[in-house]
Short mmCIF file of C-alpha atoms in Angstrom, two decimals:
data_model
loop_
_atom_site.label_atom_id
_atom_site.label_comp_id
_atom_site.label_asym_id
_atom_site.label_seq_id
_atom_site.Cartn_x
_atom_site.Cartn_y
_atom_site.Cartn_z
CA MET A 1 14.23 -13.51 58.51
CA LYS A 2 17.98 -13.16 57.56
CA ASN A 3 17.44 -15.77 55.21
CA LYS A 4 15.45 -11.64 53.60
CA ILE A 5 17.73 -10.34 54.44
CA ASN A 6 21.04 -11.59 52.63
CA LYS A 7 18.66 -11.89 49.67
CA PHE A 8 17.27 -8.28 49.16
CA ILE A 9 20.97 -7.26 49.76
CA HIS A 10 22.73 -9.65 47.15
CA SER A 11 20.09 -7.99 44.17
CA LYS A 12 20.50 -4.24 45.65
CA TYR A 13 24.36 -5.34 44.99
CA LEU A 14 23.62 -6.51 41.54
CA LEU A 15 20.72 -3.86 40.41
CA ILE A 16 23.98 -1.02 41.80
CA SER A 17 26.60 -2.96 39.88
CA LEU A 18 24.05 -3.04 36.75
CA ILE A 19 23.94 0.60 37.33
CA VAL A 20 27.21 1.22 37.98
CA LEU A 21 28.36 -0.57 34.58
CA LEU A 22 25.74 1.10 32.54
CA VAL A 23 27.50 4.42 33.88
CA LEU A 24 30.71 3.16 32.83
CA LEU A 25 30.18 2.40 29.37
CA VAL A 26 28.05 5.66 29.02
CA ILE A 27 30.81 7.60 31.24
CA ALA A 28 33.95 5.47 29.34
CA THR A 29 32.50 4.24 25.49
CA GLY A 30 34.65 4.44 22.59
CA THR A 31 33.82 6.16 19.09
CA TYR A 32 31.12 3.98 16.77
CA ALA A 33 31.70 5.97 13.65
CA TRP A 34 27.96 5.44 10.98
CA PHE A 35 28.60 7.44 8.42
CA THR A 36 25.83 7.61 5.94
CA TRP A 37 27.47 10.00 3.28
CA ARG A 38 30.83 11.79 3.70
CA SER A 39 29.49 15.15 3.02
CA THR A 40 31.05 18.73 3.55
CA SER A 41 27.68 20.53 4.32
CA ASN A 42 24.45 19.73 6.97
CA THR A 43 22.05 20.71 3.85
CA SER A 44 20.00 18.20 2.79
CA LEU A 45 21.07 15.31 -0.24
CA THR A 46 18.34 15.03 -2.83
CA MET A 47 18.73 12.10 -4.87
CA ASN A 48 17.36 11.34 -7.96
CA ILE A 49 17.26 7.92 -8.13
CA GLY A 50 15.39 7.93 -12.04
CA LYS A 51 12.10 9.80 -13.49
CA LEU A 52 10.38 8.56 -10.83
CA ALA A 53 11.37 8.65 -7.66
CA ASP A 54 13.19 11.16 -5.60
CA VAL A 55 14.60 10.13 -1.58
CA THR A 56 15.89 13.13 0.37
CA PHE A 57 17.77 12.89 3.62
CA ASN A 58 16.60 15.75 5.39
CA SER A 59 18.87 17.24 8.10
CA GLY A 60 22.30 16.36 6.68
CA ASN A 61 23.46 13.23 5.50
CA ASP A 62 26.01 12.24 8.35
CA ILE A 63 25.60 9.73 11.02
CA SER A 64 29.39 10.67 13.45
CA THR A 65 29.49 9.78 16.60
CA SER A 66 32.07 9.44 19.06
CA THR A 67 28.74 9.10 21.61
CA LEU A 68 27.11 6.66 21.07
CA ALA A 69 26.25 4.25 24.54
CA PRO A 70 23.74 2.38 26.23
CA VAL A 71 20.35 4.00 26.23
CA TYR A 72 17.06 2.71 27.72
CA ASN A 73 14.93 3.68 24.16
CA TYR A 74 15.98 3.72 21.13
CA THR A 75 14.42 7.09 20.25
CA ASP A 76 17.83 8.24 22.27
CA GLY A 77 19.70 6.25 19.75
CA GLU A 78 21.08 7.85 17.14
CA LYS A 79 19.20 8.53 13.83
CA THR A 80 18.77 9.42 9.91
CA THR A 81 15.50 11.26 8.81
CA PHE A 82 14.81 10.61 4.85
CA SER A 83 11.92 10.48 2.13
CA ILE A 84 11.24 8.61 -1.23
CA ASN A 85 8.74 10.61 -3.47
CA ASN A 86 7.23 8.88 -6.06
CA LYS A 87 6.58 11.28 -8.16
CA ASP A 88 4.99 9.80 -10.73
CA THR A 89 0.79 10.96 -11.08
CA THR A 90 -0.44 7.74 -13.04
CA GLY A 91 -0.44 5.47 -10.89
CA ALA A 92 1.65 3.65 -11.17
CA SER A 93 3.25 1.68 -7.97
CA LEU A 94 7.51 2.09 -6.92
CA ASP A 95 9.02 -1.18 -5.34
CA TYR A 96 11.62 -0.09 -3.13
CA ASN A 97 15.02 -1.64 -0.44
CA ILE A 98 16.35 0.18 2.66
CA LYS A 99 19.53 -0.57 2.89
CA LEU A 100 22.94 -0.86 5.37
CA ASN A 101 26.18 -1.16 3.27
CA ILE A 102 28.38 -0.97 5.77
CA THR A 103 32.13 -1.35 3.89
CA SER A 104 33.79 -2.28 7.60
CA ILE A 105 32.32 -4.00 11.24
CA ALA A 106 34.74 -4.90 13.99
CA ASN A 107 33.71 -8.58 15.15
CA GLU A 108 33.23 -7.09 18.51
CA LEU A 109 30.11 -4.92 17.10
CA LYS A 110 28.72 -7.51 15.39
CA SER A 111 26.57 -8.13 18.14
CA SER A 112 22.81 -7.90 19.04
CA ASP A 113 22.57 -5.13 21.46
CA LEU A 114 24.16 -3.48 19.06
CA LYS A 115 20.34 -2.76 17.23
CA TYR A 116 18.90 0.22 14.81
CA VAL A 117 14.92 0.32 14.33
CA LEU A 118 13.29 1.57 11.59
CA LEU A 119 9.67 3.32 11.32
CA LYS A 120 7.33 5.04 8.87
CA ASP A 121 5.57 7.64 8.98
CA ASN A 122 5.86 7.40 12.60
CA THR A 123 5.47 3.44 12.33
CA ILE A 124 7.87 1.11 13.23
CA VAL A 125 8.68 -1.76 10.17
CA LYS A 126 11.43 -3.00 11.13
CA GLU A 127 13.51 -4.28 14.20
CA GLY A 128 16.57 -5.40 13.95
CA ASN A 129 20.92 -6.29 15.14
CA PHE A 130 23.79 -6.41 13.75
CA SER A 131 24.31 -10.14 15.27
CA THR A 132 23.99 -10.58 11.55
CA MET A 133 25.24 -7.94 10.32
CA VAL A 134 28.48 -8.70 6.82
CA VAL A 135 30.38 -6.88 4.79
CA GLY A 136 27.42 -5.19 2.22
CA ALA A 137 24.67 -4.39 1.86
CA ASN A 138 22.23 -5.55 4.60
CA THR A 139 18.42 -4.97 2.73
CA ILE A 140 16.64 -4.71 5.68
CA TYR A 141 12.98 -3.23 4.36
CA SER A 142 11.67 -4.33 1.28
CA ASN A 143 7.77 -2.13 -0.25
CA SER A 144 6.29 -0.52 -2.66
CA ILE A 145 4.42 3.06 -2.94
CA THR A 146 1.31 2.65 -5.06
CA SER A 147 0.19 5.84 -5.24
CA SER A 148 2.05 9.39 -5.46
CA GLY A 149 3.67 11.39 -3.13
CA THR A 150 6.05 11.41 -0.44
CA THR A 151 6.38 8.54 2.40
CA ASN A 152 8.97 10.00 5.39
CA PHE A 153 11.29 7.70 7.32
CA THR A 154 13.21 7.38 10.37
CA PHE A 155 16.48 5.42 11.17
CA TYR A 156 18.54 5.02 14.75
CA LEU A 157 21.18 3.59 15.73
CA TYR A 158 21.65 2.69 19.88
CA ILE A 159 23.08 0.38 22.03
CA ASP A 160 20.19 -1.52 24.74
CA GLY A 161 21.06 -0.34 27.49
CA ASN A 162 18.19 -2.79 28.77
CA ILE A 163 20.62 -6.00 29.05
CA GLU A 164 24.52 -5.94 29.70
CA ASN A 165 26.89 -5.10 26.99
CA ASN A 166 30.17 -6.33 26.32
CA LEU A 167 32.31 -4.53 27.08
CA ASN A 168 34.62 -5.09 24.57
CA MET A 169 32.66 -2.81 22.01
CA MET A 170 34.13 0.31 23.15
CA ASN A 171 36.69 1.38 20.64
CA LYS A 172 35.57 -0.23 17.77
CA SER A 173 34.23 1.02 14.27
CA LEU A 174 31.27 0.51 11.62
CA VAL A 175 31.67 2.75 8.63
CA GLY A 176 28.06 2.46 6.33
CA SER A 177 26.12 4.30 4.20
CA ILE A 178 22.21 3.46 4.47
CA VAL A 179 21.06 2.86 0.82
CA VAL A 180 17.84 3.07 -1.05
CA GLU A 181 16.52 1.48 -4.45
CA ALA A 182 13.59 2.68 -6.24
CA GLN A 183 12.21 1.64 -9.17
CA GLU A 184 8.45 1.07 -10.77
CA LYS A 185 6.63 -1.74 -9.87
CA GLN A 186 7.72 -4.56 -12.59
CA TYR A 187 4.47 -6.17 -12.87
CA GLU A 188 3.71 -9.67 -15.56
CA THR A 189 0.24 -9.71 -17.77
CA PHE A 190 -2.49 -11.39 -16.70
CA SER A 191 -2.04 -13.89 -18.60
CA THR A 192 1.00 -14.65 -17.46
CA VAL A 193 0.21 -15.11 -14.51
CA ILE A 194 -1.85 -17.94 -14.95
CA GLU A 195 0.44 -20.03 -17.34
CA ASN A 196 2.80 -19.67 -14.37
CA LEU A 197 0.28 -20.90 -11.95
CA MET A 198 -0.16 -23.66 -14.77
CA SER A 199 3.31 -24.64 -15.61
CA ASP A 200 3.72 -24.76 -12.08
CA GLY A 201 2.97 -27.64 -9.99
CA GLU A 202 1.42 -31.52 -10.85
CA TYR A 203 0.66 -33.52 -13.00
CA GLU A 204 -2.28 -35.58 -13.54
CA THR A 205 -3.28 -37.02 -17.59
CA VAL A 206 -7.50 -37.51 -16.84
CA THR A 207 -8.66 -39.51 -20.40
CA ASN A 208 -12.12 -38.38 -21.28
CA ASN A 209 -13.87 -39.72 -24.22
CA GLY A 210 -10.04 -41.24 -25.18
CA VAL A 211 -8.29 -37.40 -25.38
CA ASP A 212 -5.69 -37.36 -22.73
CA TYR A 213 -6.08 -33.91 -20.73
CA GLN A 214 -3.05 -32.23 -18.76
CA TYR A 215 -4.87 -31.25 -15.08
CA ASN A 216 -2.21 -29.43 -12.97
CA THR A 217 -3.85 -30.43 -9.85
CA VAL A 218 -2.24 -27.90 -7.02
CA ASN A 219 -4.37 -24.49 -9.08
CA SER A 220 -6.69 -26.55 -10.18
CA LEU A 221 -5.63 -25.96 -13.78
CA MET A 222 -5.98 -27.90 -16.73
CA ASP A 223 -4.45 -27.92 -20.90
CA ASP A 224 -7.39 -28.82 -23.18
CA ASN A 225 -4.85 -29.63 -25.78
CA TYR A 226 -6.10 -26.19 -28.10
CA GLY A 227 -3.49 -23.51 -26.86
CA ASN A 228 -5.82 -22.82 -23.85
CA ILE A 229 -5.66 -22.94 -20.11
CA ARG A 230 -9.20 -23.77 -18.16
CA TYR A 231 -9.90 -23.04 -14.35
CA TYR A 232 -12.28 -26.60 -13.49
CA GLY A 233 -13.25 -28.28 -9.91
CA ALA A 234 -15.60 -27.00 -7.66
CA ASN A 235 -14.61 -24.25 -6.43
CA PRO A 236 -10.96 -23.02 -8.03
CA ASN A 237 -9.06 -20.08 -7.15
CA ASN A 238 -10.05 -18.42 -10.13
CA TYR A 239 -11.57 -15.01 -8.47
CA VAL A 240 -10.37 -11.79 -9.52
CA TYR A 241 -11.64 -7.50 -8.73
CA PHE A 242 -13.49 -5.80 -11.60
CA ASN A 243 -15.57 -3.62 -12.41
CA CYS A 244 -14.84 -1.65 -9.25
CA ASP A 245 -15.49 1.67 -7.93
CA ASP A 246 -12.01 2.76 -7.36
CA TYR A 247 -8.74 0.58 -7.98
CA SER A 248 -6.34 1.29 -5.80
CA ASN A 249 -8.59 0.33 -2.25
CA GLN A 250 -9.64 -2.78 -4.26
CA SER A 251 -12.14 -4.45 -1.49
CA ALA A 252 -15.68 -6.48 -1.25
CA SER A 253 -17.30 -2.82 -1.03
CA THR A 254 -15.62 -0.56 -3.89
CA CYS A 255 -15.98 -4.13 -6.73
CA GLU A 256 -17.50 -6.73 -8.17
CA ILE A 257 -15.82 -10.90 -7.42
CA TRP A 258 -15.93 -11.63 -11.53
CA ARG A 259 -14.30 -15.23 -11.65
CA ILE A 260 -11.04 -16.36 -14.12
CA LEU A 261 -12.95 -18.76 -16.99
CA GLY A 262 -8.67 -19.05 -18.00
CA SER A 263 -6.04 -17.46 -20.92
CA PHE A 264 -7.19 -18.41 -24.36
CA PHE A 265 -4.98 -18.73 -27.96
CA THR A 266 -6.25 -15.58 -29.92
CA PRO A 267 -5.73 -15.59 -33.88
CA SER A 268 -2.70 -12.98 -34.03
CA GLY A 269 -1.16 -15.00 -31.27
CA GLY A 270 -0.24 -14.92 -27.59
CA ASN A 271 -3.10 -16.04 -24.36
CA GLN A 272 -6.05 -13.11 -23.17
CA VAL A 273 -7.57 -13.58 -20.51
CA ARG A 274 -11.31 -14.05 -20.47
CA ILE A 275 -13.27 -13.38 -17.43
CA ILE A 276 -16.93 -13.64 -16.23
CA ARG A 277 -19.20 -12.58 -13.94
CA ASN A 278 -19.82 -14.05 -10.77
CA ASN A 279 -23.36 -13.66 -9.19
CA VAL A 280 -25.86 -13.32 -12.93
CA ILE A 281 -28.09 -10.49 -13.78
CA ASN A 282 -31.91 -12.23 -13.23
CA ASN A 283 -34.59 -13.11 -16.74
CA PHE A 284 -33.35 -11.62 -20.07
CA LYS A 285 -34.85 -12.71 -23.00
CA TRP A 286 -32.02 -14.31 -25.16
CA ASP A 287 -33.40 -12.23 -28.27
CA SER A 288 -36.03 -10.15 -28.46
CA LEU A 289 -35.85 -8.64 -30.97
CA ALA A 290 -36.80 -12.43 -32.26
CA ASN A 291 -34.56 -11.86 -35.47
CA VAL A 292 -33.77 -15.30 -35.92
CA CYS A 293 -30.22 -14.51 -36.79
CA GLY A 294 -28.17 -15.51 -33.70
CA TRP A 295 -25.58 -13.94 -31.69
CA PRO A 296 -24.74 -11.47 -33.51
CA ASP A 297 -27.77 -10.11 -33.80
CA ALA A 298 -29.45 -10.71 -30.90
CA GLY A 299 -31.25 -8.58 -28.22
CA LEU A 300 -29.43 -10.27 -25.60
CA GLN A 301 -25.82 -8.92 -26.87
CA HIS A 302 -26.93 -5.49 -27.95
CA ALA A 303 -28.21 -5.57 -24.29
CA LEU A 304 -24.55 -5.47 -23.34
CA ASN A 305 -22.48 -4.07 -25.51
CA TYR A 306 -25.04 -0.69 -25.72
CA ASP A 307 -26.72 -0.59 -22.31
CA TYR A 308 -24.58 -2.83 -19.85
CA ILE A 309 -21.87 -1.59 -20.75
CA ASP A 310 -23.24 2.41 -19.98
CA LYS A 311 -25.08 1.89 -17.11
CA ASN A 312 -28.26 2.23 -18.60
CA SER A 313 -31.96 1.76 -16.63
CA GLY A 314 -34.79 2.53 -18.51
CA ALA A 315 -35.73 0.92 -22.62
CA CYS A 316 -32.84 -1.10 -24.45
CA SER A 317 -31.49 1.04 -26.28
CA PHE A 318 -32.13 -0.94 -29.00
CA ASP A 319 -35.85 -2.09 -27.99
CA SER A 320 -38.34 0.14 -26.66
CA THR A 321 -40.24 -2.83 -25.64
CA GLN A 322 -37.74 -3.93 -22.99
CA THR A 323 -36.73 -2.78 -20.00
CA CYS A 324 -32.86 -2.37 -19.77
CA ASP A 325 -31.81 -1.27 -16.39
CA PHE A 326 -27.83 -1.83 -15.69
CA SER A 327 -28.23 1.14 -12.97
CA SER A 328 -26.88 -0.95 -10.49
CA THR A 329 -24.92 -4.11 -12.36
CA GLY A 330 -23.42 -2.10 -14.98
CA LEU A 331 -20.37 -1.53 -15.54
CA LYS A 332 -19.39 1.73 -14.17
CA ASN A 333 -16.73 3.54 -15.27
CA ASP A 334 -14.52 4.49 -18.19
CA ALA A 335 -11.27 2.95 -16.22
CA THR A 336 -13.91 -0.80 -16.02
CA ARG A 337 -14.05 -0.65 -19.93
CA ASN A 338 -11.40 0.18 -21.54
CA THR A 339 -9.87 -2.98 -20.33
CA ILE A 340 -11.64 -4.91 -22.47
CA SER A 341 -10.86 -5.83 -25.41
CA ASP A 342 -13.31 -6.13 -28.73
CA PHE A 343 -12.47 -10.07 -29.77
CA GLU A 344 -13.47 -12.39 -32.43
CA TRP A 345 -15.84 -14.55 -30.87
CA LEU A 346 -16.38 -17.82 -32.98
CA ILE A 347 -20.32 -18.50 -32.41
CA ASN A 348 -20.54 -21.70 -34.22
CA PRO A 349 -23.81 -23.55 -33.38
CA ILE A 350 -24.08 -27.15 -32.55
CA THR A 351 -24.19 -29.75 -34.06
CA THR A 352 -23.29 -32.86 -32.87
CA GLU A 353 -26.21 -34.04 -30.26
CA LEU A 354 -25.17 -33.48 -26.98
CA ILE A 355 -25.98 -37.41 -25.56
CA SER A 356 -23.07 -38.52 -27.59
CA ALA A 357 -20.64 -35.41 -27.07
CA TYR A 358 -18.36 -34.45 -25.31
CA PRO A 359 -16.31 -31.27 -23.39
CA ASN A 360 -13.85 -32.03 -27.05
CA ASP A 361 -16.64 -32.45 -29.39
CA ILE A 362 -17.99 -29.21 -28.31
CA TYR A 363 -15.63 -27.54 -28.22
CA GLU A 364 -14.64 -28.15 -31.59
CA ASN A 365 -18.33 -27.70 -33.21
CA GLU A 366 -17.78 -23.86 -32.15
CA ILE A 367 -14.99 -23.40 -33.28
CA ASN A 368 -14.35 -25.69 -37.22
CA SER A 369 -18.37 -25.86 -37.62
CA GLY A 370 -18.35 -23.14 -39.94
CA THR A 371 -17.51 -19.49 -40.47
CA THR A 372 -19.93 -17.87 -38.29
CA THR A 373 -17.98 -14.96 -35.44
CA TRP A 374 -18.86 -11.67 -34.07
CA THR A 375 -16.32 -8.98 -33.13
CA GLY A 376 -18.08 -7.24 -29.57
CA ARG A 377 -16.86 -6.53 -26.38
CA VAL A 378 -19.08 -8.69 -24.50
CA GLY A 379 -20.84 -11.64 -23.77
CA ILE A 380 -21.88 -14.56 -22.06
CA MET A 381 -19.90 -18.27 -21.55
CA TYR A 382 -20.09 -20.94 -24.21
CA LEU A 383 -21.36 -24.33 -24.10
CA SER A 384 -18.27 -25.26 -24.27
CA ASP A 385 -16.95 -22.95 -20.78
CA TYR A 386 -19.28 -25.34 -18.39
CA ALA A 387 -18.64 -28.67 -20.07
CA TYR A 388 -14.58 -28.63 -18.88
CA ALA A 389 -15.20 -26.48 -16.24
CA THR A 390 -15.91 -30.12 -14.36
CA ASP A 391 -13.77 -31.95 -12.91
CA LEU A 392 -13.13 -34.90 -15.56
CA SER A 393 -11.14 -36.91 -13.17
CA LYS A 394 -14.92 -37.78 -11.18
CA CYS A 395 -17.85 -36.85 -13.95
CA SER A 396 -16.98 -38.80 -17.67
CA ASN A 397 -20.41 -38.81 -18.16
CA VAL A 398 -21.85 -36.77 -22.21
CA ILE A 399 -23.17 -33.83 -21.44
CA ALA A 400 -26.62 -34.92 -22.01
CA ASP A 401 -25.74 -36.58 -18.37
CA TYR A 402 -23.76 -33.49 -16.63
CA SER A 403 -27.02 -33.22 -14.66
CA ASN A 404 -25.10 -36.17 -12.65
CA SER A 405 -23.27 -35.05 -9.06
CA SER A 406 -21.15 -35.77 -10.06
CA CYS A 407 -20.26 -34.11 -13.07
CA SER A 408 -22.37 -30.51 -11.28
CA SER A 409 -21.17 -31.34 -7.63
CA ASN A 410 -17.59 -30.62 -9.38
CA ASN A 411 -18.38 -28.10 -11.77
CA TRP A 412 -17.71 -24.06 -10.45
CA LEU A 413 -19.63 -22.39 -12.98
CA LYS A 414 -22.44 -24.25 -11.97
CA SER A 415 -24.75 -22.01 -10.31
CA SER A 416 -28.13 -21.92 -7.77
CA SER A 417 -30.00 -19.94 -10.99
CA ASP A 418 -30.10 -21.28 -14.68
CA GLU A 419 -28.64 -20.06 -16.83
CA TRP A 420 -28.12 -18.82 -20.61
CA THR A 421 -24.47 -20.16 -23.18
CA ILE A 422 -24.04 -17.71 -26.37
CA SER A 423 -24.94 -21.54 -27.79
CA ASN A 424 -27.00 -21.80 -30.03
CA TYR A 425 -28.82 -25.30 -31.43
CA ASN A 426 -28.10 -27.01 -35.13
CA ASN A 427 -28.79 -23.67 -36.79
CA ASN A 428 -31.92 -23.59 -34.80
CA TYR A 429 -30.81 -19.37 -34.52
CA GLU A 430 -34.92 -20.16 -32.37
CA GLN A 431 -33.25 -22.32 -30.22
CA ILE A 432 -30.76 -21.72 -27.90
CA TYR A 433 -28.66 -23.79 -24.40
CA TYR A 434 -29.20 -22.85 -21.26
CA ILE A 435 -28.00 -24.49 -18.31
CA GLY A 436 -30.13 -25.87 -15.62
CA THR A 437 -30.63 -25.14 -12.44
CA ASP A 438 -29.40 -29.05 -11.55
CA GLY A 439 -26.49 -28.59 -13.35
CA SER A 440 -28.78 -30.06 -16.39
CA ILE A 441 -27.90 -28.71 -20.05
CA ASN A 442 -30.90 -27.68 -22.00
CA THR A 443 -32.12 -25.98 -24.99
CA ASP A 444 -35.29 -22.83 -25.25
CA ASN A 445 -36.16 -20.69 -27.27
CA PHE A 446 -34.88 -16.95 -27.19
CA LEU A 447 -38.40 -15.58 -26.38
CA ILE A 448 -37.83 -16.88 -22.82
CA GLU A 449 -36.30 -14.87 -20.35
CA HIS A 450 -33.11 -16.64 -18.60
CA ASN A 451 -30.78 -15.04 -16.19
CA PHE A 452 -27.00 -14.90 -17.39
CA ARG A 453 -23.82 -14.02 -16.61
CA PRO A 454 -21.51 -11.14 -18.63
CA THR A 455 -18.49 -12.22 -20.35
CA LEU A 456 -15.58 -10.54 -21.77
CA TYR A 457 -12.04 -10.78 -22.96
CA LEU A 458 -9.25 -8.34 -20.88
CA LYS A 459 -6.86 -6.81 -23.08
CA SER A 460 -3.46 -8.85 -23.55
CA GLU A 461 -1.93 -6.13 -22.23
CA GLN A 462 -3.97 -6.19 -19.04
CA ILE A 463 -1.33 -6.83 -16.11
CA PHE A 464 -2.05 -8.16 -13.04
CA GLN A 465 -0.94 -6.60 -9.37
CA GLY A 466 -1.76 -8.98 -6.57
CA GLY A 467 -3.80 -11.20 -4.96
CA THR A 468 -4.10 -15.30 -4.09
CA GLY A 469 -7.34 -15.79 -6.32
CA THR A 470 -9.20 -16.85 -3.28
CA LEU A 471 -12.15 -15.44 -2.45
CA ALA A 472 -11.06 -13.71 0.93
CA ASP A 473 -8.12 -12.43 -1.09
CA PRO A 474 -9.26 -11.68 -4.84
CA TYR A 475 -7.14 -11.44 -7.80
CA GLN A 476 -6.10 -7.60 -8.79
CA LEU A 477 -5.53 -5.46 -11.67
CA VAL A 478 -3.99 -2.70 -11.75
CA ILE A 479 -6.17 -0.54 -13.57
CA ARG A 480 -6.32 3.12 -14.33
#
């Protein structure tokens, strides 16, 4: 019993000593001078930091105090409030940095006891202490504002009274300022992002049909030796949100999932990104008009570039005997339509027999075996797209044997259903190539119904916003 009493008394004295120490600090605390700005008035200070934003320090712009003392709650410390106003109304994002620009700080104040808390719209976004602070700029928080309007901040400075403080902190000086830097978010074009991914990673040389290809095995990208960067393999991270109801809030519930075929060299120079819808649209004749003139006059081409683009439903605008119901699958708004490039597609027939053809053979047919072109906005996949999409390090077969499991299981463009391509067979405009459910390549009459996926080129200036390209986190584009 005596030991317990002694233990209690000892604990009690410790508690009293701690309280006395804290009281002494409160009574005897010296000057902790914290100057944000050297204004001579207590009015708000507005800094115009560019055409896009203002930063306003509200209730005066000084935090100058000689009574800073240990507190149990940060809200009892010294504080200043300020706001960042994104004045842009076009949807431009604003990057900003909040810094503690320290002019001088005593070594005794470089302490974990001296702390700060930053709130954004009443939510804590950053907490820290001064143990690692240096003279000069110390960035404490960076982020982006993606919509116009005002974002409010509160900055607290305090000594943590929940721990034993160093008495040597008293009568020491800290001088500095809160600095806010802001600028319009700097974006890269989408094609640049893909080109950078191609140049960043581990490389492997893959030989197919006597041709050496550079494979980026980290990002599942390959150089096809024609100036194009293509995604390959079973399931590369090439997912992107597109055809969205709301591009300011991109998600699986507001957007469709598309996939990136790659970044393709254009006749005018530079590269443009081509994307393809992830899910097929069911059952459509390649040419219900039976024009026997190839893709430029095919019914499916008209359907995509009129009814699909305009989200029409009912009889097709080009053929009243054909139904075009794109009410749930068509392009949703002008914002989406305005991202699509009018592009000159090369649509030469495939004259090489598949039994002896490899991906480079097919592609050379498409670009070199004639001068047939079509300028339009929405097409479907080329036969060469499917040929290159397999992992050539695992598939060494000719195109005719792509149903082989090593080819079909490592080809991200293979879907669970049959699917038209844009390519016709050997100047026979009635016979069109399609991909079978087993991954094989076949031909069929253009009056037969197969599934298809819209494919399009984005404008060269299309910029990238974020995302990692996975199905859980698709790439996002800046579309207004």
